[in-house]
Amino acid sequence: MSASLLQYLLLGAMLVALGLYGAFTRRHAVLVLLSLEVMLGGVVLNFLAFSHYPLVSPGAMANPGVLQLLALFTIVIAAAELALGLAVTISLARLTGTSWADEYDSLKH
């Protein structure tokens, strides 16, 4: 039995909501980055669901290849964001001696 488009979209929306909740409630900087990755995973899932179930309206976004390339581009951006975010987090943790995101107030001045 195959899943419908609505089921994929609901799962993607739940992943985005779970990642948003984690990003706002976590204090550890690495967990905030992990929550952002969960959010981007939900976005990629929605892109791939729309590419598997093509829209009936004509246009550039109705092409499944465009949405698959957009999903691949989102995965590449997520990997770059994670690498850069971990580098900044490790640098700030070495500088300040803590990895709690709410204690990084040196960037305010």
mmCIF file of C-alpha atoms in Angstrom:
data_model
loop_
_atom_site.group_PDB
_atom_site.id
_atom_site.type_symbol
_atom_site.label_atom_id
_atom_site.label_comp_id
_atom_site.label_asym_id
_atom_site.label_seq_id
_atom_site.Cartn_x
_atom_site.Cartn_y
_atom_site.Cartn_z
ATOM 1 C CA MET A 1 0.000 0.000 0.000
ATOM 2 C CA SER A 2 1.430 3.333 -1.047
ATOM 3 C CA ALA A 3 1.389 6.487 1.032
ATOM 4 C CA SER A 4 -0.486 9.499 -0.284
ATOM 5 C CA LEU A 5 0.837 12.990 -0.835
ATOM 6 C CA LEU A 6 -0.990 14.233 2.249
ATOM 7 C CA GLN A 7 0.778 11.697 4.466
ATOM 8 C CA TYR A 8 4.179 12.789 3.197
ATOM 9 C CA LEU A 9 3.302 16.447 3.662
ATOM 10 C CA LEU A 10 2.050 15.842 7.200
ATOM 11 C CA LEU A 11 5.258 13.977 8.075
ATOM 12 C CA GLY A 12 7.329 16.813 6.604
ATOM 13 C CA ALA A 13 5.316 19.396 8.529
ATOM 14 C CA MET A 14 5.766 17.411 11.746
ATOM 15 C CA LEU A 15 9.526 17.278 11.168
ATOM 16 C CA VAL A 16 9.639 21.033 10.595
ATOM 17 C CA ALA A 17 7.538 21.659 13.717
ATOM 18 C CA LEU A 18 9.687 19.293 15.802
ATOM 19 C CA GLY A 19 12.853 20.992 14.577
ATOM 20 C CA LEU A 20 11.422 24.432 15.281
ATOM 21 C CA TYR A 21 10.454 23.368 18.790
ATOM 22 C CA GLY A 22 13.922 21.930 19.370
ATOM 23 C CA ALA A 23 15.666 25.024 18.037
ATOM 24 C CA PHE A 24 13.689 27.302 20.362
ATOM 25 C CA THR A 25 13.850 25.176 23.499
ATOM 26 C CA ARG A 26 17.381 23.726 23.481
ATOM 27 C CA ARG A 27 20.257 25.548 25.124
ATOM 28 C CA HIS A 28 23.130 23.427 23.817
ATOM 29 C CA ALA A 29 24.465 24.828 20.543
ATOM 30 C CA VAL A 30 24.994 21.420 18.914
ATOM 31 C CA LEU A 31 21.393 20.416 19.665
ATOM 32 C CA VAL A 32 20.178 23.651 18.088
ATOM 33 C CA LEU A 33 22.157 22.771 14.949
ATOM 34 C CA LEU A 34 20.690 19.261 15.009
ATOM 35 C CA SER A 35 17.193 20.754 15.247
ATOM 36 C CA LEU A 36 17.920 22.896 12.193
ATOM 37 C CA GLU A 37 18.969 19.758 10.323
ATOM 38 C CA VAL A 38 15.682 18.081 11.262
ATOM 39 C CA MET A 39 13.816 21.098 9.890
ATOM 40 C CA LEU A 40 15.739 20.937 6.620
ATOM 41 C CA GLY A 41 15.031 17.194 6.426
ATOM 42 C CA GLY A 42 11.315 17.959 6.583
ATOM 43 C CA VAL A 43 11.681 20.510 3.796
ATOM 44 C CA VAL A 44 13.558 17.999 1.621
ATOM 45 C CA LEU A 45 10.861 15.407 2.293
ATOM 46 C CA ASN A 46 8.202 17.862 1.099
ATOM 47 C CA PHE A 47 10.193 18.687 -2.047
ATOM 48 C CA LEU A 48 10.587 15.001 -2.877
ATOM 49 C CA ALA A 49 6.923 14.287 -2.158
ATOM 50 C CA PHE A 50 5.887 17.027 -4.574
ATOM 51 C CA SER A 51 8.297 15.667 -7.178
ATOM 52 C CA HIS A 52 6.842 12.159 -6.826
ATOM 53 C CA TYR A 53 3.252 13.397 -7.063
ATOM 54 C CA PRO A 54 3.431 16.014 -9.846
ATOM 55 C CA LEU A 55 1.097 18.938 -9.750
ATOM 56 C CA VAL A 56 -1.570 19.271 -12.392
ATOM 57 C CA SER A 57 -0.839 22.917 -13.128
ATOM 58 C CA PRO A 58 1.676 23.623 -15.897
ATOM 59 C CA GLY A 59 4.825 25.524 -15.123
ATOM 60 C CA ALA A 60 8.415 25.149 -14.065
ATOM 61 C CA MET A 61 7.602 23.790 -10.592
ATOM 62 C CA ALA A 62 5.414 21.040 -12.077
ATOM 63 C CA ASN A 63 8.548 19.440 -13.527
ATOM 64 C CA PRO A 64 9.689 16.677 -11.119
ATOM 65 C CA GLY A 65 13.335 17.186 -12.096
ATOM 66 C CA VAL A 66 13.309 20.780 -10.887
ATOM 67 C CA LEU A 67 12.005 19.774 -7.469
ATOM 68 C CA GLN A 68 14.544 16.956 -7.188
ATOM 69 C CA LEU A 69 17.347 19.376 -7.994
ATOM 70 C CA LEU A 70 15.936 21.778 -5.424
ATOM 71 C CA ALA A 71 15.937 18.964 -2.838
ATOM 72 C CA LEU A 72 19.543 18.101 -3.716
ATOM 73 C CA PHE A 73 20.509 21.772 -3.438
ATOM 74 C CA THR A 74 18.821 21.914 -0.015
ATOM 75 C CA ILE A 75 20.812 18.865 1.138
ATOM 76 C CA VAL A 76 24.060 20.514 -0.001
ATOM 77 C CA ILE A 77 23.141 23.735 1.803
ATOM 78 C CA ALA A 78 22.295 21.740 4.944
ATOM 79 C CA ALA A 79 25.686 20.019 4.874
ATOM 80 C CA ALA A 80 27.489 23.342 4.446
ATOM 81 C CA GLU A 81 25.416 24.904 7.219
ATOM 82 C CA LEU A 82 26.243 22.044 9.556
ATOM 83 C CA ALA A 83 29.976 22.224 8.818
ATOM 84 C CA LEU A 84 30.110 25.985 9.273
ATOM 85 C CA GLY A 85 27.864 25.903 12.333
ATOM 86 C CA LEU A 86 29.973 23.237 14.020
ATOM 87 C CA ALA A 87 33.145 25.184 13.275
ATOM 88 C CA VAL A 88 31.698 28.352 14.797
ATOM 89 C CA THR A 89 30.314 26.421 17.776
ATOM 90 C CA ILE A 90 33.647 24.746 18.482
ATOM 91 C CA SER A 91 35.477 28.059 18.168
ATOM 92 C CA LEU A 92 33.057 29.805 20.521
ATOM 93 C CA ALA A 93 33.194 26.894 22.966
ATOM 94 C CA ARG A 94 36.984 27.130 23.068
ATOM 95 C CA LEU A 95 36.845 30.908 23.431
ATOM 96 C CA THR A 96 34.174 31.109 26.119
ATOM 97 C CA GLY A 97 34.566 27.718 27.796
ATOM 98 C CA THR A 98 30.903 26.801 27.427
ATOM 99 C CA SER A 99 28.693 25.286 24.751
ATOM 100 C CA TRP A 100 25.400 26.790 25.918
ATOM 101 C CA ALA A 101 23.961 28.914 23.142
ATOM 102 C CA ASP A 102 22.352 31.476 25.422
ATOM 103 C CA GLU A 103 25.726 32.371 26.972
ATOM 104 C CA TYR A 104 27.283 33.495 23.686
ATOM 105 C CA ASP A 105 26.764 37.179 24.384
ATOM 106 C CA SER A 106 30.191 38.215 23.072
ATOM 107 C CA LEU A 107 28.668 38.611 19.617
ATOM 108 C CA LYS A 108 26.362 41.422 20.795
ATOM 109 C CA HIS A 109 29.092 44.070 21.041
#
